[in-house]
Amino acid sequence: MISDIVNVIFCLGNCVLLVNLRRMRLEKCWFCSSTVYPGHGIQFVRNDAKIFHFCRSKCHKNFKMKRNPRKVKWTKAYRRLHGKDMTQDSTFEFERKRNKPERYDRNLAKNTLKAIKKIDKIRSDRASDHIKNRLKTGKVQRQKEARKQLELGIHLVKAPLALAQDSSLCLPKIKVNVSQAQTEENQPMEE
C-alpha cells in the first residue's frame, strides 16, 4: 500500500514499450492532518480493521490519550474550527485523493503541471487575503485600546500649560474627605 503501480505505454517507432511507474502514496496524519510520506510515521490498526496514520509520535500519543484534535491548538482541525485557516475554497478540490489510475497522456501531464503552478499561486493569494481579513478585527481593537489609553494619559503627552488653558483635556478633580480616627490599626507598631 506504499505505492500504486501504473502501466504506461510508450510508442517508439515500430516497438511498443510497456513501463511500470510507481507513484508515492502520501497519507494524511489522522490527528494533525499533515502529510505522511512513505517510510515515515506510525500506522495503527484498530480491532475493527480501521487504519490510522500518524506523522510522528506526538500525534500517536495524543491519539492514545484520547485527545480531541479540534481542542488541541496546533492541529489543523483546531485552526479550521476557529477560523484561523481557510475551510472552503475551490482549490481544495484539486488536492483530493484519487485512487483510480489513468493512462499516461503527454498533453494532459503538461497541462496538469502548468495548472499546479497556477493553483498554488491562487491558493497562496487567497490564504494571505484570509489572514489579512482575520487580522483586521484585531487591528481595530488595538486602535480603540490605544485611543482609550491616550485619553487616560493625555497629561503625559500634552504640555502642562496646554492642559491648564483647556480644561476639557483634564479629568475632573474629585475631592475625598478622609477621617483621621484613631484606631488600633493606625497606632505605631511596637518592637
Coordinates of C-alpha atoms in Angstrom, one line a residue:
M1 CA 0.0 0.0 0.0
I2 CA 3.1 2.2 -0.1
S3 CA 2.8 2.9 -3.8
D4 CA 0.4 2.4 -6.7
I5 CA 1.5 0.7 -9.9
V6 CA 0.5 2.4 -13.2
N7 CA 1.1 0.9 -16.6
V8 CA 2.3 3.3 -19.2
I9 CA 2.6 2.6 -22.9
F10 CA 5.3 4.4 -25.0
C11 CA 5.3 4.1 -28.8
L12 CA 8.8 4.4 -30.2
G13 CA 8.6 3.8 -34.0
N14 CA 7.8 0.2 -34.6
C15 CA 8.2 -1.1 -31.0
V16 CA 5.8 -0.6 -28.1
L17 CA 7.3 -0.2 -24.6
L18 CA 5.3 -1.1 -21.5
V19 CA 6.7 0.6 -18.4
N20 CA 5.5 0.3 -14.8
L21 CA 5.8 3.6 -12.9
R22 CA 5.4 3.7 -9.2
R23 CA 3.8 6.7 -7.5
M24 CA 4.2 7.5 -3.9
R25 CA 1.1 7.4 -1.8
L26 CA 1.1 10.4 0.5
E27 CA -1.2 9.8 3.5
K28 CA -2.6 12.4 5.8
C29 CA -2.0 12.2 9.6
W30 CA -5.2 11.4 11.3
F31 CA -4.6 13.7 14.2
C32 CA -2.9 16.9 12.8
S33 CA -3.7 16.5 9.1
S34 CA -0.1 16.9 7.9
T35 CA 1.4 14.8 5.1
V36 CA 2.9 11.4 5.9
Y37 CA 5.5 10.3 3.4
P38 CA 6.3 6.7 2.6
G39 CA 8.6 5.1 5.3
H40 CA 7.7 7.8 7.8
G41 CA 5.3 8.0 10.7
I42 CA 3.3 5.3 12.5
Q43 CA 0.4 3.2 11.3
F44 CA -2.1 2.0 13.9
V45 CA -4.7 -0.6 13.1
R46 CA -7.6 -0.9 15.4
N47 CA -9.5 -4.1 16.2
D48 CA -12.2 -3.2 13.7
A49 CA -9.6 -3.0 11.0
K50 CA -9.7 0.8 10.7
I51 CA -6.2 2.2 9.8
F52 CA -4.9 5.4 11.4
H53 CA -1.8 7.1 10.0
F54 CA 0.2 9.4 12.3
C55 CA 3.1 11.7 11.1
R56 CA 5.1 11.4 14.4
S57 CA 4.9 10.0 17.9
K58 CA 3.4 13.3 19.3
C59 CA 0.2 12.7 17.3
H60 CA 0.2 9.0 18.1
K61 CA 0.5 9.7 21.9
N62 CA -2.2 12.3 21.8
F63 CA -4.5 9.8 20.0
K64 CA -3.8 7.2 22.6
M65 CA -4.6 9.8 25.3
K66 CA -8.0 10.2 23.5
R67 CA -7.5 13.9 23.0
N68 CA -9.8 15.6 20.5
P69 CA -7.8 17.2 17.6
R70 CA -10.4 20.0 17.5
K71 CA -9.4 21.1 21.0
V72 CA -5.6 20.9 20.6
K73 CA -4.4 24.3 19.3
W74 CA -1.6 23.1 17.0
T75 CA -3.8 20.9 14.8
K76 CA -5.4 21.9 11.5
A77 CA -8.8 20.8 12.8
Y78 CA -8.5 23.4 15.6
R79 CA -7.3 26.1 13.2
R80 CA -10.1 25.5 10.8
L81 CA -12.8 25.3 13.5
H82 CA -11.7 28.6 15.0
G83 CA -11.4 30.4 11.6
K84 CA -7.6 30.7 11.5
D85 CA -7.3 28.6 8.3
M86 CA -9.4 28.6 5.2
T87 CA -12.1 25.9 5.3
Q88 CA -13.9 26.2 2.0
D89 CA -12.1 27.0 -1.3
S90 CA -12.4 25.7 -4.8
T91 CA -8.6 25.0 -4.9
F92 CA -9.0 22.2 -2.2
E93 CA -10.9 20.2 -4.8
F94 CA -7.6 19.5 -6.7
E95 CA -5.9 18.1 -3.6
R96 CA -8.5 15.3 -3.2
K97 CA -7.3 11.7 -3.1
R98 CA -7.9 9.8 -6.3
N99 CA -7.4 6.0 -6.3
K100 CA -8.2 5.5 -10.0
P101 CA -5.1 5.2 -12.1
E102 CA -5.2 6.9 -15.5
R103 CA -3.4 6.2 -18.8
Y104 CA -0.4 8.4 -19.5
D105 CA -1.1 11.3 -21.8
R106 CA 1.7 13.7 -22.5
N107 CA -0.5 16.7 -23.2
L108 CA -2.6 16.0 -20.0
A109 CA 0.6 15.8 -18.0
K110 CA 1.9 19.0 -19.4
N111 CA -1.3 20.9 -18.8
T112 CA -1.5 19.4 -15.3
L113 CA 1.9 20.7 -14.4
K114 CA 1.0 24.2 -15.7
A115 CA -2.2 24.1 -13.7
I116 CA -0.5 23.1 -10.5
K117 CA 1.6 26.2 -10.6
K118 CA -1.4 28.5 -11.2
I119 CA -3.4 26.7 -8.5
D120 CA -0.6 27.1 -5.9
K121 CA -0.4 30.8 -6.7
I122 CA -4.2 31.3 -6.4
R123 CA -4.2 29.3 -3.1
S124 CA -1.4 31.3 -1.5
D125 CA -3.0 34.6 -2.6
R126 CA -6.4 33.5 -1.1
A127 CA -4.7 32.3 2.1
S128 CA -2.9 35.7 2.5
D129 CA -6.2 37.6 1.9
H130 CA -7.9 35.3 4.5
I131 CA -5.1 36.1 7.1
K132 CA -5.4 39.9 6.4
N133 CA -9.2 39.9 6.8
R134 CA -8.8 37.8 10.0
L135 CA -6.3 40.3 11.5
K136 CA -8.4 43.4 10.6
T137 CA -10.6 42.9 13.7
G138 CA -7.5 42.8 16.0
K139 CA -6.1 46.0 14.4
V140 CA -9.4 47.9 15.1
Q141 CA -9.4 46.6 18.6
R142 CA -5.8 47.7 19.3
Q143 CA -6.6 51.1 17.9
K144 CA -9.6 51.5 20.2
E145 CA -7.4 50.5 23.2
A146 CA -4.7 52.9 22.1
R147 CA -7.2 55.8 21.9
K148 CA -8.5 54.9 25.4
Q149 CA -5.0 54.8 26.8
L150 CA -4.2 58.1 25.2
E151 CA -7.3 59.7 26.8
L152 CA -6.4 58.4 30.2
G153 CA -2.7 59.5 29.9
I154 CA -3.2 62.8 28.0
H155 CA -1.4 64.7 30.7
L156 CA 1.8 62.8 29.8
V157 CA 1.6 63.8 26.2
K158 CA 0.3 67.4 26.4
A159 CA 2.3 70.2 27.9
P160 CA 1.1 71.3 31.4
L161 CA 0.3 74.8 30.1
A162 CA -2.0 73.5 27.4
L163 CA -3.8 71.4 30.0
A164 CA -4.2 74.4 32.2
Q165 CA -5.7 76.5 29.4
D166 CA -8.1 73.8 28.0
S167 CA -9.9 72.2 30.9
S168 CA -11.6 69.7 28.6
L169 CA -8.4 67.8 28.3
C170 CA -8.1 67.1 32.0
L171 CA -10.1 64.6 34.0
P172 CA -12.4 66.3 36.6
K173 CA -10.9 66.6 40.1
I174 CA -12.7 64.8 42.8
K175 CA -12.2 65.8 46.5
V176 CA -12.4 63.0 49.0
N177 CA -12.6 63.6 52.8
V178 CA -10.6 61.2 54.9
S179 CA -11.3 60.9 58.6
Q180 CA -8.3 60.5 60.8
A181 CA -10.0 58.4 63.5
Q182 CA -7.5 56.8 65.9
T183 CA -7.9 53.1 65.8
E184 CA -5.7 50.2 66.7
E185 CA -4.7 49.8 63.1
N186 CA -3.3 53.4 62.8
Q187 CA -1.2 53.1 66.0
P188 CA 2.5 52.8 65.5
M189 CA 3.9 49.3 65.8
E190 CA 5.8 48.3 68.9
E191 CA 9.0 46.4 68.6

